[in-house]
mmCIF file of C-alpha atoms and ligand atoms in Angstrom:
data_model
loop_
_atom_site.group_PDB
_atom_site.id
_atom_site.type_symbol
_atom_site.label_atom_id
_atom_site.label_comp_id
_atom_site.label_asym_id
_atom_site.label_seq_id
_atom_site.Cartn_x
_atom_site.Cartn_y
_atom_site.Cartn_z
ATOM 1 C CA MET C 10 0.208 0.087 0.339
ATOM 2 C CA SER C 11 1.346 3.623 -1.176
ATOM 3 C CA GLY C 12 1.315 5.842 1.457
ATOM 4 C CA ALA C 13 -1.085 9.213 1.447
ATOM 5 C CA GLY C 14 0.262 11.572 -1.307
ATOM 6 C CA GLY C 15 2.145 8.729 -2.787
ATOM 7 C CA PRO C 16 1.899 7.112 -6.655
ATOM 8 C CA ALA C 17 -1.241 5.660 -6.017
ATOM 9 C CA ALA C 18 -3.046 9.240 -4.289
ATOM 10 C CA ALA C 19 -2.422 10.750 -8.038
ATOM 11 C CA ARG C 20 -4.196 7.979 -9.882
ATOM 12 C CA VAL C 21 -7.007 7.577 -7.466
ATOM 13 C CA ALA C 22 -7.744 11.528 -7.887
ATOM 14 C CA ALA C 23 -7.931 10.835 -12.055
ATOM 15 C CA THR C 24 -10.048 7.511 -11.549
ATOM 16 C CA ILE C 25 -12.159 7.414 -8.633
ATOM 17 C CA ARG C 26 -15.466 9.521 -9.245
ATOM 18 C CA PRO C 27 -14.918 12.579 -8.020
ATOM 19 C CA ASP C 28 -18.817 12.144 -6.015
ATOM 20 C CA ILE C 29 -17.160 8.949 -4.491
ATOM 21 C CA GLN C 30 -14.313 10.354 -3.386
ATOM 22 C CA ALA C 31 -16.104 13.372 -1.644
ATOM 23 C CA LEU C 32 -18.221 11.430 0.334
ATOM 24 C CA ALA C 33 -17.090 10.153 3.813
ATOM 25 C CA ALA C 34 -18.256 6.317 4.775
ATOM 26 C CA TYR C 35 -20.585 5.057 6.879
ATOM 27 C CA PRO C 36 -20.553 5.440 9.653
ATOM 28 C CA VAL C 37 -19.430 2.364 12.064
ATOM 29 C CA GLY C 38 -19.058 2.902 15.452
ATOM 30 C CA ASP C 39 -15.517 2.177 16.897
ATOM 31 C CA ALA C 40 -17.666 0.940 20.612
ATOM 32 C CA GLN C 41 -15.529 -2.059 21.386
ATOM 33 C CA ASP C 42 -15.858 -3.160 25.611
ATOM 34 C CA GLY C 43 -18.002 -1.175 27.922
ATOM 35 C CA ILE C 44 -21.908 -0.422 27.619
ATOM 36 C CA LYS C 45 -22.495 -0.873 23.934
ATOM 37 C CA LEU C 46 -26.256 1.064 22.732
ATOM 38 C CA ASP C 47 -24.614 2.963 19.353
ATOM 39 C CA ALA C 48 -26.335 0.605 17.012
ATOM 40 C CA MET C 49 -29.585 -1.014 18.039
ATOM 41 C CA GLU C 50 -28.033 -4.710 17.956
ATOM 42 C CA ASN C 51 -30.314 -6.816 20.925
ATOM 43 C CA PRO C 52 -27.780 -7.480 23.650
ATOM 44 C CA TYR C 53 -28.818 -11.289 24.920
ATOM 45 C CA SER C 54 -27.743 -14.064 23.280
ATOM 46 C CA LEU C 55 -28.863 -17.558 22.793
ATOM 47 C CA PRO C 56 -29.199 -20.267 25.203
ATOM 48 C CA ALA C 57 -27.068 -22.478 25.137
ATOM 49 C CA ASP C 58 -29.618 -25.469 23.244
ATOM 50 C CA VAL C 59 -29.454 -22.841 20.099
ATOM 51 C CA ARG C 60 -25.907 -22.047 20.442
ATOM 52 C CA ASP C 61 -25.409 -25.962 19.936
ATOM 53 C CA ASP C 62 -28.071 -26.666 17.578
ATOM 54 C CA ILE C 63 -26.253 -23.569 15.569
ATOM 55 C CA ALA C 64 -23.131 -25.197 16.158
ATOM 56 C CA ALA C 65 -24.778 -28.812 14.813
ATOM 57 C CA ALA C 66 -26.080 -26.775 11.985
ATOM 58 C CA ALA C 67 -22.514 -25.635 10.383
ATOM 59 C CA ARG C 68 -20.349 -28.200 11.319
ATOM 60 C CA ASP C 69 -23.225 -30.207 8.628
ATOM 61 C CA ALA C 70 -22.579 -27.300 6.356
ATOM 62 C CA ALA C 71 -21.448 -27.601 2.943
ATOM 63 C CA LEU C 72 -18.656 -25.416 2.401
ATOM 64 C CA ASN C 73 -16.678 -26.435 -0.457
ATOM 65 C CA ARG C 74 -19.950 -26.343 -2.073
ATOM 66 C CA TYR C 75 -22.486 -22.815 -3.766
ATOM 67 C CA PRO C 76 -25.377 -22.312 -1.877
ATOM 68 C CA ALA C 77 -27.776 -23.740 -3.436
ATOM 69 C CA ALA C 78 -30.379 -21.413 -6.358
ATOM 70 C CA ARG C 79 -33.461 -22.812 -4.469
ATOM 71 C CA HIS C 80 -33.223 -21.712 -1.107
ATOM 72 C CA ASP C 81 -37.185 -23.597 0.137
ATOM 73 C CA ALA C 82 -36.152 -24.767 3.669
ATOM 74 C CA LEU C 83 -35.580 -21.171 4.464
ATOM 75 C CA ASP C 84 -38.422 -20.299 2.226
ATOM 76 C CA ALA C 85 -40.568 -21.952 4.377
ATOM 77 C CA ALA C 86 -39.129 -21.355 7.883
ATOM 78 C CA ILE C 87 -39.303 -17.496 6.798
ATOM 79 C CA ARG C 88 -42.309 -17.508 5.520
ATOM 80 C CA GLY C 89 -43.906 -19.696 8.506
ATOM 81 C CA ALA C 90 -41.594 -16.913 11.562
ATOM 82 C CA PHE C 91 -42.417 -13.767 9.941
ATOM 83 C CA GLY C 92 -46.053 -14.375 8.990
ATOM 84 C CA VAL C 93 -44.691 -13.459 5.207
ATOM 85 C CA PRO C 94 -48.543 -14.385 2.810
ATOM 86 C CA ALA C 95 -48.024 -17.231 0.343
ATOM 87 C CA ASP C 96 -48.587 -15.288 -2.618
ATOM 88 C CA ALA C 97 -45.801 -13.162 -1.593
ATOM 89 C CA ALA C 98 -42.153 -13.306 -3.805
ATOM 90 C CA LEU C 99 -39.288 -13.459 -1.842
ATOM 91 C CA LEU C 100 -35.374 -12.108 -1.990
ATOM 92 C CA TYR C 101 -32.337 -12.554 0.283
ATOM 93 C CA GLY C 102 -29.414 -10.088 0.621
ATOM 94 C CA ASN C 103 -26.608 -9.995 2.884
ATOM 95 C CA GLY C 104 -28.245 -7.865 6.116
ATOM 96 C CA SER C 105 -31.271 -5.369 4.953
ATOM 97 C CA ASP C 106 -28.648 -2.884 3.370
ATOM 98 C CA GLU C 107 -27.594 -4.755 0.284
ATOM 99 C CA LEU C 108 -31.230 -5.357 -0.775
ATOM 100 C CA ILE C 109 -31.558 -1.512 -0.885
ATOM 101 C CA HIS C 110 -28.650 -1.280 -3.119
ATOM 102 C CA LEU C 111 -30.031 -3.112 -5.514
ATOM 103 C CA ILE C 112 -33.490 -1.825 -5.315
ATOM 104 C CA VAL C 113 -31.507 1.240 -6.441
ATOM 105 C CA GLN C 114 -29.655 -0.081 -8.718
ATOM 106 C CA ALA C 115 -32.906 -2.350 -10.539
ATOM 107 C CA CYS C 116 -35.214 0.989 -10.885
ATOM 108 C CA CYS C 117 -33.166 4.011 -10.824
ATOM 109 C CA ALA C 118 -31.481 5.440 -14.408
ATOM 110 C CA PRO C 119 -28.418 8.261 -13.652
ATOM 111 C CA GLY C 120 -31.019 11.830 -12.558
ATOM 112 C CA ASP C 121 -34.230 9.641 -11.636
ATOM 113 C CA VAL C 122 -35.613 10.091 -8.232
ATOM 114 C CA VAL C 123 -35.289 7.975 -4.611
ATOM 115 C CA LEU C 124 -37.053 9.637 -1.798
ATOM 116 C CA ALA C 125 -37.263 9.241 1.632
ATOM 117 C CA PRO C 126 -37.875 11.539 4.432
ATOM 118 C CA VAL C 127 -35.469 12.945 6.371
ATOM 119 C CA PRO C 128 -33.683 12.306 8.733
ATOM 120 C CA SER C 129 -34.071 8.660 7.896
ATOM 121 C CA PHE C 130 -31.858 5.791 7.496
ATOM 122 C CA VAL C 131 -28.873 7.164 5.716
ATOM 123 C CA ILE C 132 -28.339 3.865 3.467
ATOM 124 C CA PHE C 133 -30.510 5.910 1.798
ATOM 125 C CA GLU C 134 -29.305 8.923 0.550
ATOM 126 C CA MET C 135 -26.125 6.805 0.292
ATOM 127 C CA ALA C 136 -27.911 4.294 -2.394
ATOM 128 C CA ALA C 137 -29.020 6.558 -4.169
ATOM 129 C CA ARG C 138 -25.764 8.495 -5.348
ATOM 130 C CA PHE C 139 -24.011 4.847 -5.619
ATOM 131 C CA HIS C 140 -25.896 4.074 -8.218
ATOM 132 C CA HIS C 141 -25.756 8.037 -9.938
ATOM 133 C CA ALA C 142 -29.803 8.465 -8.591
ATOM 134 C CA HIS C 143 -30.921 11.872 -7.479
ATOM 135 C CA PHE C 144 -31.668 11.635 -3.590
ATOM 136 C CA VAL C 145 -35.154 13.957 -2.516
ATOM 137 C CA GLY C 146 -35.066 14.357 1.224
ATOM 138 C CA VAL C 147 -38.419 15.173 2.619
ATOM 139 C CA PRO C 148 -37.356 17.036 6.062
ATOM 140 C CA LEU C 149 -39.395 15.927 8.906
ATOM 141 C CA THR C 150 -42.056 18.088 11.292
ATOM 142 C CA ALA C 151 -40.181 19.653 14.152
ATOM 143 C CA GLY C 152 -41.511 17.297 16.562
ATOM 144 C CA PHE C 153 -40.200 14.208 14.198
ATOM 145 C CA GLU C 154 -43.464 13.398 12.175
ATOM 146 C CA LEU C 155 -44.242 12.361 8.587
ATOM 147 C CA ASP C 156 -45.041 15.601 6.740
ATOM 148 C CA LEU C 157 -47.651 14.398 5.154
ATOM 149 C CA PRO C 158 -48.191 17.484 3.011
ATOM 150 C CA ALA C 159 -44.879 18.050 2.250
ATOM 151 C CA THR C 160 -44.585 14.347 0.934
ATOM 152 C CA LEU C 161 -47.256 14.418 -1.447
ATOM 153 C CA ALA C 162 -45.841 17.798 -3.238
ATOM 154 C CA ALA C 163 -42.267 16.323 -3.246
ATOM 155 C CA ILE C 164 -43.623 12.810 -4.655
ATOM 156 C CA HIS C 165 -45.944 15.539 -7.594
ATOM 157 C CA ALA C 166 -42.768 17.136 -8.064
ATOM 158 C CA HIS C 167 -40.720 14.620 -8.081
ATOM 159 C CA ARG C 168 -41.573 11.210 -9.751
ATOM 160 C CA PRO C 169 -39.446 9.369 -7.539
ATOM 161 C CA LYS C 170 -38.624 6.424 -9.106
ATOM 162 C CA VAL C 171 -38.440 4.850 -5.616
ATOM 163 C CA VAL C 172 -39.948 6.427 -2.257
ATOM 164 C CA PHE C 173 -38.902 4.608 0.730
ATOM 165 C CA LEU C 174 -40.388 4.651 4.532
ATOM 166 C CA ALA C 175 -39.169 3.576 7.239
ATOM 167 C CA VAL C 176 -41.431 1.991 9.182
ATOM 168 C CA PRO C 177 -40.626 2.670 12.470
ATOM 169 C CA ASN C 178 -38.066 5.211 11.649
ATOM 170 C CA ASN C 179 -34.540 5.541 12.070
ATOM 171 C CA PRO C 180 -33.534 7.370 13.381
ATOM 172 C CA THR C 181 -36.338 9.120 16.015
ATOM 173 C CA GLY C 182 -38.182 5.911 16.197
ATOM 174 C CA GLY C 183 -41.535 6.954 15.584
ATOM 175 C CA ARG C 184 -44.512 4.994 14.177
ATOM 176 C CA TRP C 185 -46.453 6.810 10.713
ATOM 177 C CA PRO C 186 -49.935 6.242 10.319
ATOM 178 C CA ASP C 187 -50.797 3.722 7.917
ATOM 179 C CA GLU C 188 -53.388 6.285 6.556
ATOM 180 C CA ALA C 189 -50.354 8.287 6.230
ATOM 181 C CA ILE C 190 -48.231 5.687 4.359
ATOM 182 C CA GLU C 191 -51.528 5.012 2.219
ATOM 183 C CA ALA C 192 -51.402 8.405 1.016
ATOM 184 C CA VAL C 193 -48.312 7.726 -0.167
ATOM 185 C CA ARG C 194 -48.577 4.967 -1.547
ATOM 186 C CA ALA C 195 -50.801 6.010 -3.738
ATOM 187 C CA ALA C 196 -49.001 8.750 -4.537
ATOM 188 C CA THR C 197 -45.849 6.679 -5.918
ATOM 189 C CA PRO C 198 -45.947 5.885 -9.245
ATOM 190 C CA GLY C 199 -42.725 4.160 -9.587
ATOM 191 C CA LEU C 200 -42.090 1.453 -5.851
ATOM 192 C CA LEU C 201 -42.617 2.103 -2.336
ATOM 193 C CA VAL C 202 -39.917 0.260 0.402
ATOM 194 C CA ILE C 203 -41.909 0.134 3.495
ATOM 195 C CA ASP C 204 -38.709 -0.707 5.538
ATOM 196 C CA GLU C 205 -39.418 -2.711 8.518
ATOM 197 C CA ALA C 206 -36.994 -3.218 10.605
ATOM 198 C CA TYR C 207 -37.770 -2.534 13.402
ATOM 199 C CA GLN C 208 -42.003 -3.293 13.086
ATOM 200 C CA PRO C 209 -40.227 -6.252 16.220
ATOM 201 C CA PHE C 210 -40.964 -3.773 18.343
ATOM 202 C CA SER C 211 -43.855 -2.122 17.360
ATOM 203 C CA ASP C 212 -47.757 -2.731 16.380
ATOM 204 C CA GLY C 213 -48.582 -3.283 12.868
ATOM 205 C CA THR C 214 -47.210 -4.365 9.728
ATOM 206 C CA TRP C 215 -47.196 -3.941 6.217
ATOM 207 C CA MET C 216 -46.541 -8.174 5.427
ATOM 208 C CA PRO C 217 -49.891 -9.009 5.000
ATOM 209 C CA ARG C 218 -50.050 -6.594 2.111
ATOM 210 C CA ALA C 219 -46.958 -7.573 1.149
ATOM 211 C CA ALA C 220 -48.421 -9.414 -2.687
ATOM 212 C CA GLN C 221 -51.046 -7.285 -2.975
ATOM 213 C CA LEU C 222 -50.061 -3.637 -3.988
ATOM 214 C CA PRO C 223 -48.707 -3.343 -7.072
ATOM 215 C CA ASN C 224 -46.666 -0.819 -6.182
ATOM 216 C CA THR C 225 -45.427 -1.294 -2.470
ATOM 217 C CA VAL C 226 -42.584 -4.213 -0.716
ATOM 218 C CA VAL C 227 -42.030 -4.697 2.603
ATOM 219 C CA LEU C 228 -38.480 -4.883 3.357
ATOM 220 C CA ARG C 229 -36.965 -6.666 6.797
ATOM 221 C CA THR C 230 -33.864 -8.017 8.798
ATOM 222 C CA VAL C 231 -32.552 -9.940 11.416
ATOM 223 C CA SER C 232 -30.801 -8.207 12.482
ATOM 224 C CA LYS C 233 -32.281 -6.252 14.920
ATOM 225 C CA ILE C 234 -33.951 -9.456 16.523
ATOM 226 C CA GLY C 235 -30.734 -10.641 17.908
ATOM 227 C CA LEU C 236 -28.825 -11.510 14.430
ATOM 228 C CA ALA C 237 -26.538 -8.010 13.440
ATOM 229 C CA GLY C 238 -23.909 -10.317 12.604
ATOM 230 C CA LEU C 239 -25.397 -13.200 10.682
ATOM 231 C CA ARG C 240 -26.777 -10.542 8.335
ATOM 232 C CA PHE C 241 -29.196 -11.477 6.502
ATOM 233 C CA GLY C 242 -32.247 -9.194 4.951
ATOM 234 C CA TYR C 243 -35.083 -10.253 3.347
ATOM 235 C CA LEU C 244 -37.708 -8.520 0.992
ATOM 236 C CA ALA C 245 -41.501 -9.461 -0.538
ATOM 237 C CA GLY C 246 -43.706 -8.440 -2.727
ATOM 238 C CA PRO C 247 -44.841 -9.263 -5.599
ATOM 239 C CA THR C 248 -43.693 -11.537 -7.992
ATOM 240 C CA PRO C 249 -43.099 -8.611 -10.822
ATOM 241 C CA TRP C 250 -41.236 -6.584 -8.399
ATOM 242 C CA ILE C 251 -38.783 -9.373 -6.859
ATOM 243 C CA ALA C 252 -38.065 -11.032 -9.770
ATOM 244 C CA GLU C 253 -36.554 -8.045 -11.648
ATOM 245 C CA ILE C 254 -34.640 -6.718 -8.413
ATOM 246 C CA ASP C 255 -33.326 -10.808 -7.999
ATOM 247 C CA LYS C 256 -32.122 -9.607 -11.713
ATOM 248 C CA LEU C 257 -29.198 -6.968 -9.600
ATOM 249 C CA ARG C 258 -28.483 -9.956 -6.397
ATOM 250 C CA PRO C 259 -24.989 -11.196 -7.239
ATOM 251 C CA PRO C 260 -25.204 -14.974 -6.943
ATOM 252 C CA TYR C 261 -24.947 -16.481 -4.142
ATOM 253 C CA ASN C 262 -24.931 -13.041 -1.676
ATOM 254 C CA VAL C 263 -26.174 -15.020 0.898
ATOM 255 C CA ASP C 264 -24.045 -18.295 1.828
ATOM 256 C CA VAL C 265 -23.641 -21.283 2.964
ATOM 257 C CA LEU C 266 -23.702 -20.840 6.462
ATOM 258 C CA THR C 267 -25.950 -18.282 7.124
ATOM 259 C CA GLU C 268 -28.313 -20.325 5.442
ATOM 260 C CA ALA C 269 -27.304 -23.257 8.203
ATOM 261 C CA VAL C 270 -27.846 -20.631 10.720
ATOM 262 C CA MET C 271 -31.009 -19.174 10.428
ATOM 263 C CA LEU C 272 -33.066 -22.655 9.684
ATOM 264 C CA ALA C 273 -31.100 -23.035 12.491
ATOM 265 C CA VAL C 274 -31.876 -19.836 14.818
ATOM 266 C CA LEU C 275 -35.598 -20.069 13.427
ATOM 267 C CA LYS C 276 -36.972 -23.364 14.604
ATOM 268 C CA HIS C 277 -36.368 -21.681 17.704
ATOM 269 C CA LYS C 278 -38.020 -18.295 16.738
ATOM 270 C CA PRO C 279 -40.290 -17.523 20.277
ATOM 271 C CA VAL C 280 -36.756 -16.971 21.762
ATOM 272 C CA LEU C 281 -36.822 -14.196 19.262
ATOM 273 C CA ASP C 282 -39.436 -13.271 19.918
ATOM 274 C CA GLU C 283 -39.337 -12.941 23.662
ATOM 275 C CA GLN C 284 -35.926 -11.341 23.682
ATOM 276 C CA ALA C 285 -38.051 -8.188 21.717
ATOM 277 C CA ALA C 286 -40.928 -8.815 24.117
ATOM 278 C CA ARG C 287 -38.290 -7.500 26.911
ATOM 279 C CA LEU C 288 -36.450 -5.245 25.267
ATOM 280 C CA ARG C 289 -40.554 -3.093 24.193
ATOM 281 C CA ALA C 290 -40.934 -3.846 27.442
ATOM 282 C CA SER C 291 -38.014 -2.028 29.039
ATOM 283 C CA ARG C 292 -38.416 0.318 27.130
ATOM 284 C CA ALA C 293 -41.718 2.661 28.067
ATOM 285 C CA GLU C 294 -39.727 2.993 32.244
ATOM 286 C CA LEU C 295 -36.334 4.076 30.247
ATOM 287 C CA ALA C 296 -38.618 6.433 28.075
ATOM 288 C CA ALA C 297 -40.060 8.070 31.198
ATOM 289 C CA ALA C 298 -36.439 8.013 33.743
ATOM 290 C CA LEU C 299 -34.582 9.640 30.623
ATOM 291 C CA ALA C 300 -37.273 12.110 30.487
ATOM 292 C CA LYS C 301 -36.822 13.615 34.362
ATOM 293 C CA LEU C 302 -32.951 14.197 33.594
ATOM 294 C CA PRO C 303 -32.920 18.023 33.489
ATOM 295 C CA GLY C 304 -32.640 19.484 29.711
ATOM 296 C CA LEU C 305 -33.795 16.107 28.278
ATOM 297 C CA THR C 306 -36.274 15.171 25.776
ATOM 298 C CA VAL C 307 -37.877 12.803 24.835
ATOM 299 C CA PHE C 308 -38.891 11.536 21.510
ATOM 300 C CA PRO C 309 -41.964 8.522 20.980
ATOM 301 C CA SER C 310 -40.398 5.492 20.083
ATOM 302 C CA SER C 311 -41.282 1.827 18.485
ATOM 303 C CA ALA C 312 -38.415 0.559 18.226
ATOM 304 C CA ASN C 313 -35.468 -0.905 20.241
ATOM 305 C CA PHE C 314 -34.182 2.245 20.396
ATOM 306 C CA LEU C 315 -34.602 6.003 22.224
ATOM 307 C CA LEU C 316 -34.096 9.518 20.185
ATOM 308 C CA VAL C 317 -33.199 12.106 23.129
ATOM 309 C CA ARG C 318 -32.107 15.842 22.483
ATOM 310 C CA PHE C 319 -30.412 17.741 24.862
ATOM 311 C CA SER C 320 -31.133 20.986 25.464
ATOM 312 C CA GLY C 321 -29.991 21.672 28.615
ATOM 313 C CA LYS C 322 -27.039 23.190 29.622
ATOM 314 C CA MET C 323 -24.070 20.068 27.906
ATOM 315 C CA GLY C 324 -24.504 19.631 24.840
ATOM 316 C CA ALA C 325 -25.522 16.390 22.888
ATOM 317 C CA ASN C 326 -22.034 16.125 21.385
ATOM 318 C CA ALA C 327 -20.106 17.173 25.673
ATOM 319 C CA VAL C 328 -22.694 14.209 26.545
ATOM 320 C CA HIS C 329 -22.042 11.779 24.349
ATOM 321 C CA ARG C 330 -18.324 12.405 25.142
ATOM 322 C CA ALA C 331 -18.216 12.073 28.722
ATOM 323 C CA LEU C 332 -20.649 8.509 27.977
ATOM 324 C CA LYS C 333 -17.644 7.858 25.780
ATOM 325 C CA THR C 334 -14.740 8.256 28.918
ATOM 326 C CA ARG C 335 -17.367 5.745 31.259
ATOM 327 C CA LYS C 336 -17.097 3.333 27.590
ATOM 328 C CA ILE C 337 -20.861 3.606 27.149
ATOM 329 C CA TRP C 338 -21.643 4.170 23.301
ATOM 330 C CA VAL C 339 -25.081 5.415 22.238
ATOM 331 C CA ARG C 340 -24.895 7.230 18.195
ATOM 332 C CA GLY C 341 -24.240 10.888 18.049
ATOM 333 C CA PHE C 342 -24.925 12.422 14.230
ATOM 334 C CA PRO C 343 -22.269 15.697 14.286
ATOM 335 C CA GLY C 344 -22.217 16.639 11.394
ATOM 336 C CA GLY C 345 -25.165 14.812 10.089
ATOM 337 C CA ASP C 346 -28.565 16.501 10.081
ATOM 338 C CA PRO C 347 -28.527 19.467 11.339
ATOM 339 C CA ALA C 348 -32.108 18.739 12.284
ATOM 340 C CA LEU C 349 -30.402 15.788 14.178
ATOM 341 C CA ALA C 350 -27.580 18.171 15.612
ATOM 342 C CA ASP C 351 -28.872 18.212 19.275
ATOM 343 C CA CYS C 352 -29.948 14.450 20.039
ATOM 344 C CA LEU C 353 -28.471 10.818 20.665
ATOM 345 C CA ARG C 354 -29.336 7.674 20.234
ATOM 346 C CA ILE C 355 -29.502 5.345 22.639
ATOM 347 C CA SER C 356 -30.970 1.736 21.752
ATOM 348 C CA LEU C 357 -32.360 -0.754 24.519
ATOM 349 C CA GLY C 358 -29.795 -2.828 26.769
ATOM 350 C CA THR C 359 -30.552 -4.758 29.114
ATOM 351 C CA PRO C 360 -32.072 -4.029 32.608
ATOM 352 C CA ASP C 361 -27.846 -3.282 34.221
ATOM 353 C CA GLU C 362 -27.234 -1.181 31.344
ATOM 354 C CA HIS C 363 -29.580 0.764 31.386
ATOM 355 C CA ALA C 364 -29.037 1.784 35.588
ATOM 356 C CA ALA C 365 -25.902 2.355 34.382
ATOM 357 C CA LEU C 366 -26.664 4.915 31.604
ATOM 358 C CA LEU C 367 -29.608 6.369 33.790
ATOM 359 C CA ALA C 368 -26.382 6.861 37.118
ATOM 360 C CA ALA C 369 -23.952 7.957 34.512
ATOM 361 C CA LEU C 370 -26.386 11.003 32.562
ATOM 362 C CA ARG C 371 -27.544 12.217 36.243
ATOM 363 C CA ASP C 372 -23.302 12.254 36.953
ATOM 364 C CA ILE C 373 -23.118 14.170 33.649
ATOM 365 C CA LEU C 374 -25.491 16.140 33.772
ATOM 366 C CA ALA C 375 -25.347 17.693 37.623
HETATM 367 N N1 PMP B 430 -33.218 -0.252 7.553
HETATM 368 C C1 PMP B 430 -33.138 0.373 8.592
HETATM 369 C C2 PMP B 430 -33.824 1.105 8.557
HETATM 370 C C3 PMP B 430 -32.537 0.389 9.008
HETATM 371 O O1 PMP B 430 -32.155 1.552 9.883
HETATM 372 C C4 PMP B 430 -30.946 -0.453 9.900
HETATM 373 C C5 PMP B 430 -29.702 -0.704 10.161
HETATM 374 N N2 PMP B 430 -29.273 0.582 10.500
HETATM 375 C C6 PMP B 430 -31.285 -1.592 7.765
HETATM 376 C C7 PMP B 430 -32.250 -1.355 6.744
HETATM 377 C C8 PMP B 430 -30.321 -2.134 7.583
HETATM 378 O O2 PMP B 430 -29.881 -3.375 8.054
HETATM 379 P P1 PMP B 430 -29.147 -4.980 7.918
HETATM 380 O O3 PMP B 430 -28.671 -3.665 7.446
HETATM 381 O O4 PMP B 430 -28.663 -5.536 9.296
HETATM 382 O O5 PMP B 430 -30.130 -5.468 8.147
#
């Protein structure tokens, strides 16, 4: 590797797309040890019997073979575990991130529009940029609600090929009302992607309608329910959409080990459900405790995290730094959407982790 400014730098400057050179890479958190509340992971590990089944499945996986063309057993397990309708087609991704990229690639010629509320999941915008599409972000209201009139007006003005709605939304946590989603769907001339990454922590889902709506697909991930390390997401929708998007999928994008582990874990789906329910049950108590601290506003959340605004003497960045020195890792938004400048996003953890967080915040804010 040549160093910065070495012989490679001039070639890079002349060769790599200027818009890519101008990008910052997706910020993956640098938490190591301590209390990790920065990435919406499930803090609970899997019980021993589930691990034993995973070990057996991994031992027996045919690592010398490419993944099979069909995934009949996995399809049946996913449909059963997550309520995917029999008439919806399925597409798997190396995380739902990959599926977001495939959707944009499949739909957008250079300059076509991808539209989403902002702030929302940053990969929607990054995928648009990577694939030469034009991203239109429609600001949420001051209280981080969907601005339906502005969203509909932007859809009419920009005729997007793809509209992404994260329901519940990351990083704000709220769930858009079904009537608002339906109004967006009815207005969308291209494809509406309802990204239900945080659905396991909320009420309601669009999954039962995944095959019925001619312009809508439903995106899910297993990352938030305890399998973030596995990298597996799925897209459910009408067969004609899924068949086209599938053409962009790198062959073998879901590897043999991931498939084997998914099959083993889904036999224990109630364990995942119970962990998600435990996290969800802890949300209101943590939100109430945080809201009692001076200068903190906690936004309503239907997800496994809370967005918190700091308007007291100490701003979000200072609190973020102080938490870091105590090895408590949360997500800040420096340099991101200005609407989030004074906010931190805190993933739900165990009761002990919540107690430690609250003690640290009381100390920091005192
Ligand atoms: N969608 C949303 C709304 C997310 O917040 C995330 C993860 N932060 C993802 C998709 C991607 O999840 P993964 O790639 O782990 O499946």
